Each structure stands twice: as C-alpha cells, then as structure tokens.
Short mmCIF file of C-alpha atoms in Angstrom, two decimals:
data_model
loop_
_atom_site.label_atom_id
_atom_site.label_comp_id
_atom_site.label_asym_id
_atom_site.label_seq_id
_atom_site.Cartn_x
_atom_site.Cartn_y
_atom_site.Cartn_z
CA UNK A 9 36.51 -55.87 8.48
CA UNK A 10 35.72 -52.91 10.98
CA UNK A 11 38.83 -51.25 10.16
CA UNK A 12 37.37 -50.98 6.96
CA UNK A 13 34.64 -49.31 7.47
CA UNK A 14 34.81 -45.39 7.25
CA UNK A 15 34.88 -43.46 10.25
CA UNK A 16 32.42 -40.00 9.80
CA UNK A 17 33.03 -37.19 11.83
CA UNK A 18 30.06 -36.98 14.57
CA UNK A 19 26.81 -35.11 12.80
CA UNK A 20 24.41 -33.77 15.05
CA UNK A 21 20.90 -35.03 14.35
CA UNK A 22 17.13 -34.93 15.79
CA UNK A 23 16.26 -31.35 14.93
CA UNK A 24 13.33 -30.72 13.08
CA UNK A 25 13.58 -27.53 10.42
CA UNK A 26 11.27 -25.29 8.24
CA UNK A 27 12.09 -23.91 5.09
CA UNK A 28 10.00 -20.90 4.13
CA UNK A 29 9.62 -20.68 0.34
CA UNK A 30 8.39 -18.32 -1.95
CA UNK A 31 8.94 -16.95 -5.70
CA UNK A 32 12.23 -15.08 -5.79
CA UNK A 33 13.50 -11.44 -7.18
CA UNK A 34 15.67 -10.49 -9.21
CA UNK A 35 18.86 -9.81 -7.30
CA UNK A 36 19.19 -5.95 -8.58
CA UNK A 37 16.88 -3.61 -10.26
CA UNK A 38 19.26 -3.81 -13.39
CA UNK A 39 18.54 -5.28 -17.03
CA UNK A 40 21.13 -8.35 -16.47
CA UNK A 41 19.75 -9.27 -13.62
CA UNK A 42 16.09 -9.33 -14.12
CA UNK A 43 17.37 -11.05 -17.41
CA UNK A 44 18.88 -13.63 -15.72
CA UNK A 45 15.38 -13.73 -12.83
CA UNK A 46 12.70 -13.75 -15.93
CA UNK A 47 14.55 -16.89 -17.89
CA UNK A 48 15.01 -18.95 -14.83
CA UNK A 49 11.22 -18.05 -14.39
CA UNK A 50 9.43 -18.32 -17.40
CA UNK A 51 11.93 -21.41 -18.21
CA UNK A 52 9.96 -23.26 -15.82
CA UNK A 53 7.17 -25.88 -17.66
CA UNK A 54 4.93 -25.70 -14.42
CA UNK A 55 4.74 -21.99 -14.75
CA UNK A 56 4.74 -21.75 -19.00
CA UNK A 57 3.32 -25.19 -20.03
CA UNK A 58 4.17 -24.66 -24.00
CA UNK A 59 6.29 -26.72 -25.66
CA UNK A 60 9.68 -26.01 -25.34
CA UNK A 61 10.31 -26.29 -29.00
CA UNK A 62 7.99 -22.90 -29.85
CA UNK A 63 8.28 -21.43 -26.01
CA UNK A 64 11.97 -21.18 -25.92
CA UNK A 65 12.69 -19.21 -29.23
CA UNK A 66 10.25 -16.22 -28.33
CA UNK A 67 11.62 -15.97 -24.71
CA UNK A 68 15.42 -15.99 -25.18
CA UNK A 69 14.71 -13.95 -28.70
CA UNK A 70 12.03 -11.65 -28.01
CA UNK A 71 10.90 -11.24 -24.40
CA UNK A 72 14.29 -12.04 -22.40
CA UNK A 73 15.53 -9.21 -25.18
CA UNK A 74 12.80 -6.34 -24.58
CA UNK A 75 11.07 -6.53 -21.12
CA UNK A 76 14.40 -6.52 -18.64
CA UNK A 77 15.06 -2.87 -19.87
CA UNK A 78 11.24 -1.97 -19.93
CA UNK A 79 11.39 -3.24 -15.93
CA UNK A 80 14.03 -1.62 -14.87
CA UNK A 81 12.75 1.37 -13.47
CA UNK A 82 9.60 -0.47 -12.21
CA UNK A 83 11.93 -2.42 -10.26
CA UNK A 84 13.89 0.45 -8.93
CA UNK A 85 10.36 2.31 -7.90
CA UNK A 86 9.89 -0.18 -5.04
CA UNK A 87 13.51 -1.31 -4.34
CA UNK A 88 14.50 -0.87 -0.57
CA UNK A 89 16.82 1.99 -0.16
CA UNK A 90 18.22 0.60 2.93
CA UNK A 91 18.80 -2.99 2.23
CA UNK A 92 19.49 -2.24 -1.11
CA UNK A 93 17.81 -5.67 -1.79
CA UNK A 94 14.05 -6.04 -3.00
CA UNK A 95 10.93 -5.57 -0.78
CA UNK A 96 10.05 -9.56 -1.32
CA UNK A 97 14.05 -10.38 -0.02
CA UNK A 98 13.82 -8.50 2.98
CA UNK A 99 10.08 -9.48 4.34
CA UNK A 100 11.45 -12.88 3.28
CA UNK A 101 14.28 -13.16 5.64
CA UNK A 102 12.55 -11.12 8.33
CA UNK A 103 10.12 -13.89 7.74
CA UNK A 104 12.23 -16.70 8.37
CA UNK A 105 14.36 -14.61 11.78
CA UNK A 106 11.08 -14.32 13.20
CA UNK A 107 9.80 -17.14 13.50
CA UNK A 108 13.01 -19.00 14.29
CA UNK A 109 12.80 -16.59 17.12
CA UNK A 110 9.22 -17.75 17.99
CA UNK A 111 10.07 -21.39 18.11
CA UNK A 112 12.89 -20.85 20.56
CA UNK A 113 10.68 -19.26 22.77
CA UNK A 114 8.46 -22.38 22.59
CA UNK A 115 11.30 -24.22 23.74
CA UNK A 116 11.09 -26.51 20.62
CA UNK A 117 14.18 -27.78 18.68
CA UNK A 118 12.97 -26.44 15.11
CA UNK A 119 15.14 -24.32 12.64
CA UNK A 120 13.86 -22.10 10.01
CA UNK A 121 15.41 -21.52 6.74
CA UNK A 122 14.35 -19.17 3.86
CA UNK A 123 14.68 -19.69 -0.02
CA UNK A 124 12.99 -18.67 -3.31
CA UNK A 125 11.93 -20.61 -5.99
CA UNK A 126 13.63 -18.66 -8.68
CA UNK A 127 17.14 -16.86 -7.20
CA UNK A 128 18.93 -16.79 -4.28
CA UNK A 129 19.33 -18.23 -1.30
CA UNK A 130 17.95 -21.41 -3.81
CA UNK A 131 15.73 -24.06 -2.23
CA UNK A 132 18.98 -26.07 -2.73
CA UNK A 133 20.72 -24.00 -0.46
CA UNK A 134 17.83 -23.85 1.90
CA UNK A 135 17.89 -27.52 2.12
CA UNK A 136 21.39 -27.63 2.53
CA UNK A 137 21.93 -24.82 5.57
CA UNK A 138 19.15 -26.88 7.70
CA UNK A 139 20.74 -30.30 7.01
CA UNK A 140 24.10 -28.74 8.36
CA UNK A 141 22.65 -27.74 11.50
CA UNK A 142 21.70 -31.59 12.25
CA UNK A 143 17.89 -31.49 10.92
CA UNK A 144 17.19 -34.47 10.19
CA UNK A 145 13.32 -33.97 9.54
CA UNK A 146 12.51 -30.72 7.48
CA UNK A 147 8.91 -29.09 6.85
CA UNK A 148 9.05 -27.94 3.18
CA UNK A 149 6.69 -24.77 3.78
CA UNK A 150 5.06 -23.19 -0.04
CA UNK A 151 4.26 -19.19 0.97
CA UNK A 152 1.46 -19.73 -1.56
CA UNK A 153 -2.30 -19.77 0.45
CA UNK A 154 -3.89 -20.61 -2.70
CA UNK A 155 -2.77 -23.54 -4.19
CA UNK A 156 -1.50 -23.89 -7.64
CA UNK A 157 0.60 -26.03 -10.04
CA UNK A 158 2.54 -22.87 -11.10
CA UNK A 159 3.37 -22.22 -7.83
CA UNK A 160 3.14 -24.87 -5.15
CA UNK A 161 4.26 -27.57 -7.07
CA UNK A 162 7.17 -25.67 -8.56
CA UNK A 163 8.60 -25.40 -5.91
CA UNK A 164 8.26 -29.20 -4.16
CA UNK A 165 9.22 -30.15 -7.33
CA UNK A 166 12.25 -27.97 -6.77
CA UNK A 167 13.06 -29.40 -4.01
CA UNK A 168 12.64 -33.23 -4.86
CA UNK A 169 15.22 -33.09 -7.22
CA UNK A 170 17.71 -31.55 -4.54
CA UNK A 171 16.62 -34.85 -2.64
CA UNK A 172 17.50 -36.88 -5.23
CA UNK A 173 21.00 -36.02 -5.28
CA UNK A 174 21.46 -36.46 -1.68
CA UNK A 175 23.26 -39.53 -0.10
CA UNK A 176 21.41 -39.12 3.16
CA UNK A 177 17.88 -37.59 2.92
CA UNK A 178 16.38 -36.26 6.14
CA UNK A 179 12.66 -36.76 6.43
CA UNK A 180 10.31 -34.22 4.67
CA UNK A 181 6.85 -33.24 4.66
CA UNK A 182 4.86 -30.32 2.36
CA UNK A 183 2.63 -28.22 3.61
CA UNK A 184 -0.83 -27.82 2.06
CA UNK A 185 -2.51 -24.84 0.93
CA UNK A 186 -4.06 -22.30 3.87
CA UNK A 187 -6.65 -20.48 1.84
CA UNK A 188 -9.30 -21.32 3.92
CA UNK A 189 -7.55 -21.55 7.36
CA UNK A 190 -8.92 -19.74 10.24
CA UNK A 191 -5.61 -18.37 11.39
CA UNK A 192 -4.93 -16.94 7.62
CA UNK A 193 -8.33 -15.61 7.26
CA UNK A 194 -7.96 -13.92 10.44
CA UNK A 195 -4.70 -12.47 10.06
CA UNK A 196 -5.91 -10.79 6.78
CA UNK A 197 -9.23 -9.82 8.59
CA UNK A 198 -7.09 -7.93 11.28
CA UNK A 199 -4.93 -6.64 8.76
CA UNK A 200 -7.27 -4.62 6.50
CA UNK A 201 -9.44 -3.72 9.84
CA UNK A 202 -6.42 -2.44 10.84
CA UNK A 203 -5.88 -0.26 7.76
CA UNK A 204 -9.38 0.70 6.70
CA UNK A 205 -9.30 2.23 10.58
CA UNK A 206 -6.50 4.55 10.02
CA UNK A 207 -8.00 6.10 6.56
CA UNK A 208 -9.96 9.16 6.93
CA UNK A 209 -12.63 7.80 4.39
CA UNK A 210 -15.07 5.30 4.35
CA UNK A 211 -14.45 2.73 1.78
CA UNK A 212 -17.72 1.66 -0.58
CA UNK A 213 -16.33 -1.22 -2.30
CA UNK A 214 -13.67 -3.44 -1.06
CA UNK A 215 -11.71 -5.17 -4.12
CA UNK A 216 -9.51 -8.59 -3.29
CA UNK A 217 -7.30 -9.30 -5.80
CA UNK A 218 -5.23 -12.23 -7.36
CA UNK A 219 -2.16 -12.97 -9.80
CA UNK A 220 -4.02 -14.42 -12.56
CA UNK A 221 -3.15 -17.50 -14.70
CA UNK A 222 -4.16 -18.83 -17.99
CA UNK A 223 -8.02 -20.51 -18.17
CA UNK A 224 -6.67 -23.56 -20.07
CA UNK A 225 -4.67 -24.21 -16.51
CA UNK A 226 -8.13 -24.59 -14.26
CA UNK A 227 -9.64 -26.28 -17.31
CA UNK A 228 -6.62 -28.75 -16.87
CA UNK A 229 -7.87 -29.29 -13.56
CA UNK A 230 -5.84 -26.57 -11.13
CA UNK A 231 -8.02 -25.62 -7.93
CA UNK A 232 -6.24 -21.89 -7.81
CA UNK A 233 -9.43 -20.02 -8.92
CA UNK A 234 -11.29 -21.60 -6.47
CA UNK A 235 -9.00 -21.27 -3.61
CA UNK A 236 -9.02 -17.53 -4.65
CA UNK A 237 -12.62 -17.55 -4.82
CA UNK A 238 -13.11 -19.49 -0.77
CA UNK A 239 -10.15 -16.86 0.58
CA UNK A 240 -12.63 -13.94 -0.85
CA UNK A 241 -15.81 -15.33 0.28
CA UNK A 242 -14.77 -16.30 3.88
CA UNK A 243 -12.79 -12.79 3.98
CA UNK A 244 -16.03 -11.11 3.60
CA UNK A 245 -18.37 -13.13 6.01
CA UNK A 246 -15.29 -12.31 8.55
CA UNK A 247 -15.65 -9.31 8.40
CA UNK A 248 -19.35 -9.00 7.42
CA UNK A 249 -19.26 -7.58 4.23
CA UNK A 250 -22.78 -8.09 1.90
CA UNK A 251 -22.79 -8.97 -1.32
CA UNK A 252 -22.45 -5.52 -3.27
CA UNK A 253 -19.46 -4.39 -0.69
CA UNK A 254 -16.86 -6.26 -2.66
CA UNK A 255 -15.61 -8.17 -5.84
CA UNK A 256 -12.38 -10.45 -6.38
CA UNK A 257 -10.43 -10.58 -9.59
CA UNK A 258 -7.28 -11.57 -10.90
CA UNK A 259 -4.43 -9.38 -12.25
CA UNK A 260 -1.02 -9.66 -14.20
CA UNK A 261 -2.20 -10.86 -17.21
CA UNK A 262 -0.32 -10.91 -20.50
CA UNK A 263 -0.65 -12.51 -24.59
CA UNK A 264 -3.44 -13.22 -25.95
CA UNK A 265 -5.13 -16.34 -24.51
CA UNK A 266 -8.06 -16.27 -22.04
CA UNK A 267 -7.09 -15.72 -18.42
CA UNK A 268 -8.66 -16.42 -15.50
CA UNK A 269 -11.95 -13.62 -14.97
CA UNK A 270 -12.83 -11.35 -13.85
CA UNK A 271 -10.12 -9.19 -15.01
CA UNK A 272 -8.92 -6.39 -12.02
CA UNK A 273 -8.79 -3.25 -14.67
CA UNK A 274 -11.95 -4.44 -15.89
CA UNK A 275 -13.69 -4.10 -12.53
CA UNK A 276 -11.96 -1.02 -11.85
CA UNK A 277 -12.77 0.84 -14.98
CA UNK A 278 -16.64 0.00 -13.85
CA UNK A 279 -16.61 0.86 -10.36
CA UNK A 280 -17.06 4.37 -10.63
CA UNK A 281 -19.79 4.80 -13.40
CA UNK A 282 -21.84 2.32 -10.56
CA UNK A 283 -21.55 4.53 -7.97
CA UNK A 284 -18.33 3.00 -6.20
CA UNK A 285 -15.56 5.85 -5.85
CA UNK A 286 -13.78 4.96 -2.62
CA UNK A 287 -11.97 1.22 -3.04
CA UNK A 288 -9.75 -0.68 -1.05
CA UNK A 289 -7.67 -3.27 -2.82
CA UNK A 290 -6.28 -6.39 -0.95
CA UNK A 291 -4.15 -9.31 -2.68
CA UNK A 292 -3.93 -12.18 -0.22
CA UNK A 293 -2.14 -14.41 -2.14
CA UNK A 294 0.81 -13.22 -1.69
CA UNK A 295 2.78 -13.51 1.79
CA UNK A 296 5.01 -10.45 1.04
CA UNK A 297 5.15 -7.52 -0.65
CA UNK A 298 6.16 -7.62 -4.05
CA UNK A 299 6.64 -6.09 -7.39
CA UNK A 300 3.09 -6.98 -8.33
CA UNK A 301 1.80 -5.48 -5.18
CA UNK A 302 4.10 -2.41 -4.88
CA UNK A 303 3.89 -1.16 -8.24
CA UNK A 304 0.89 -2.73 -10.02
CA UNK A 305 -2.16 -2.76 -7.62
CA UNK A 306 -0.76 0.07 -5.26
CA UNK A 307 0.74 2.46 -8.09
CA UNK A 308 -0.93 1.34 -11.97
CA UNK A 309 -4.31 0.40 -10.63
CA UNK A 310 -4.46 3.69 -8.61
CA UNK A 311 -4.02 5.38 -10.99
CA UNK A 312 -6.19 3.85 -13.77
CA UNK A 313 -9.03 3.76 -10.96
CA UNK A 314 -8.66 7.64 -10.54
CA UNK A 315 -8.64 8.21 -14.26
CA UNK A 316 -11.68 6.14 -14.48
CA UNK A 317 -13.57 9.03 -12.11
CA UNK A 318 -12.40 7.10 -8.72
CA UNK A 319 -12.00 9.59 -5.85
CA UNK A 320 -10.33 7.72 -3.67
CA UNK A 321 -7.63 4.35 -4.00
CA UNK A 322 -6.01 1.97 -1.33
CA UNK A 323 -3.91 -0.35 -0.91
CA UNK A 324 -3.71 -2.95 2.21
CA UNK A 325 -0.17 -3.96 2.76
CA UNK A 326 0.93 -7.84 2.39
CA UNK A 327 1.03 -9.56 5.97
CA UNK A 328 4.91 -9.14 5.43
CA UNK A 329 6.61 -10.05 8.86
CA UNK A 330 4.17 -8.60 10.88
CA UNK A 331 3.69 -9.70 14.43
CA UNK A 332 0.18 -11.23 13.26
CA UNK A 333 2.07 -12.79 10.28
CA UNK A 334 4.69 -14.68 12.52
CA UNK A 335 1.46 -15.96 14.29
CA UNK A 336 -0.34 -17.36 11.77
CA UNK A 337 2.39 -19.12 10.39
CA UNK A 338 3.54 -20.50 14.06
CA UNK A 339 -0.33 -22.01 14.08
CA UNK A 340 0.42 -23.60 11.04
CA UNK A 341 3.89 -24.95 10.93
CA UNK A 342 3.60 -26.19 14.74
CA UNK A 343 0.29 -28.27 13.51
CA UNK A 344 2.81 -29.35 10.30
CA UNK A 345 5.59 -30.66 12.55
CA UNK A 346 2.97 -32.14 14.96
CA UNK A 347 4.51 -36.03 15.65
CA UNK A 348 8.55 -35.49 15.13
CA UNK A 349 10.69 -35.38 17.77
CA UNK A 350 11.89 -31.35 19.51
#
C-alpha cells in the first residue's frame, strides 16, 4: 500500500506571511483600461448593492460607455512619470518592500505580499506568491482604517473564495479596523504636524475628509460613518484642536440618492463667508495616495475652495510608505501575528 501513496516534492512550511491589501488602479491611464478597472469595480454587490437585473444594464450601457474617456486625463494628471504605473501601485509595493524589510530586521520569519482588490497583482495572486514561499499561516491585512462592507469585506470575501479552491489551505486570520488605534492616530498626528510646520501660513480651519457612501448603507447597519467620525474626533484631541478648528465630511459622491453628510464641497463653499480662508484638508482613510486624493481633494477642491473666496488650500499627503507608515503598520501586524510560530 505505501508504494501507492504519492510521493510530493519537499514544501517548505512554518513561515508566517502578510498580505497588504487595498483597492486597485487601473493598470494605464487609457479608456480600455479604466474600462476594464470600473466594471470589475462597480460589478462588485458589496460595493453597488442594486440588483443586478437593473444595475448591470446602466453600467455596461451607459457608465462603462461614457466615464473611461471622461477619466482619462484625470488619470494621466497624477500618473507617475517614472514608474509609469499609478501613484496607489507604487506606494503599494513600496508598502509591502518595506515592511518585509522591517520584519527581517526583527529577526522574525514573516513574508509580506501586496495585492488589490480590483486589478493586479489580484488577492489570488497574493495568496498564491506567499503560499509558494512555505507560509503556511497568512495575516490577511484590509488597508482600510475605517471599516466598511464596501471595502473590508470585499476584499476577505475576495479572498475566501481563493481559499475555497485550494487543496491545502494555510491558516488565516483578518485584521480588524485601526481607526481608533493609537499607533494610526499618531502617525497621522505626526504627519499633518509635520506638514502644517513647513507652510508659511497659519491654517484656521483644519478639514478631515472621507470617501463617502450611500446613507441607506449605515442605515443597513455599516459602522463606516462612525469610524470616520472616532478617527476625526481623536485626531483633534491629539493634536488639541477645539471645536470650531475643524470639520469632517465625506467626498466622492455621485446619482441621486442621499449620501453620507456632511458633504466636503458643501463645507467648503461655507468656510469662507464664516471667516475660515486658510484650510488644510486631510483624508485618513486612505493608506496611499490615490486618484481621489491626488486629483479631487488636492486639485478640484482647491480650486472650488479658492473660487468660493478661500485664500489659501492644502493638502496633507497620504501616510504612503513613509518611515512613520512602515511603523504603524509593524505595531499592528506584529500584535496580528502574535501566537504563530517565526
């Protein structure tokens, strides 16, 4: 009977690995290829929870038809020259080197892997690079502070269904939402001290702002507006802000249904007639820099702010792969992998 059974080729096992995940890009500032980005996207029923039936004929007949083109040279505004690849790709990656880099140095046995949600390298690819290099326990890590269903969930959901399709599944945690984590709220504390020191104005209003999301989604029970609303309020006892020194809303809005509120051009088109002309805009939900940060807060809501009478507009920079980035999430993923053996 032994000669029977099938001989595998030695696999090397006991590491422990970390996949970093976030949304995705499209892979060139082009109209195919944000095609190709926005149906995988808004194909998703955690991110558009419609029924298929009515969703499906307005995106592949009237959206997936008109906004590619009307994106293109948004895209190519913030597109890295150097890379040639997207702002969100490269802080990605850098992301992911980093911090394999910091985990050697603490002499642990613990790969790190990088993937998006919607693109390339897939979470399915992610999965499978780490399993190759003999991890056998894998830390599936959501770039998303702020939880959400849209977001979060996508992509565990993502990757559960890569697990199911695997003979031999290593062992897998998630990791939770870090909105209110000391080492996050620190990090972004640092960050915009570190920014507001090298203007040469003094901000009156600080604005922190979020991707919004339908209402009917926190009606339906998703915590994201008040994970927003914690990350804003223990931002500003950080760093000592009163009451009338800042406001949070939410941004990228579109159709016709009620969104989450405050809306960010609604807040900006106020600011100046109250007296607040010099603003600083942070968006801490997002772990990298993005089209929504690069071009929407930092370009479109400049300039509406300035039209509005606004004197002066700024815009903190995403964590990225900063050094106080890569130690933050070292806090957190070596308290996620706490227990398993490296």
């Amino acid at each position: 009977m032994a000669g029977n059974v099938p001989v595998h080729p030695e696999i090397p096992t006991g590491r422990t690995g970390v996949l970093l995940i976030n949304l995705g890009t499209p892979a060139a500032p082009d109209v195919r290829s944000i095609r190709r980005f926005l149906a995988e996207f808004l194909s998703d029923r955690r991110v558009i929870e419609l029924n298929p039936l009515l969703w499906q004929p307005v995106l592949r007949l009237v959206i997936l038809k008109l906004r590619p083109a009307r994106l293109v040279e948004t895209y190519r505004g913030i597109w890295d020259a150097e890379t040639g690849e997207s702002p969100l790709r490269v802080h990605s990656r850098e992301q992911a080197v980093r911090l394999g880099e910091r985990m050697d140095l603490a002499g642990r046995r613990i790969e790190v892997a990088w993937a998006v949600r919607y693109g390339s390298p897939s979470i399915e690819d992610g999965i499978a690079e780490l399993t190759a290099k003999g991890c056998r326990n894998i830390l599936l890590f959501a770039l998303y502070p702020q939880y959400s269903a849209t977001t979060t969930a996508s992509a565990y959901d993502a990757a559960f269904r890569v697990l199911q399709r695997m003979r031999w599944q290593p062992a897998v945690r998630t990791a939770g939402p870090y909105h209110d984590d000391p080492a996050y709220i620190d990090a972004l504390a640092a960050s915009l001290q570190e920014h507001v020191g090298a203007l040469d104005w003094v901000p009156d209003r600080y604005l922190v702002s979020f991707h919004g999301l339908p209402r009917r989604y926190f009606d339906a029970g998703d915590p994201y507006h008040c994970h927003c609303a914690k990350t804003t309020r223990l931002l500003a006892e950080r760093l000592g802000w009163p009451a009338d020194r800042y406001s949070f809303a939410f941004q990228s809005r579109f159709g016709r249904e009620e969104w989450l509120r405050p809306y960010m051009n609604e807040v900006l088109d106020a600011l100046p007639a109250d007296g607040y002309r010099r603003v600083v805009v942070i968006s801490p939900g997002f772990a990298a820099d993005c089209v929504e940060t690069l071009s929407e807060v930092a370009i479109e809501f400049r300039q509406a702010f300035l039209e509005a009478g606004g004197l002066e507009f700024s815009y903190v920079p995403c964590l990225n792969a900063e050094p106080r980035a890569i130690d933050m999430l070292e806090t957190l993923v070596q308290r996620e992998v706490s227990g398993w053996p490296g």
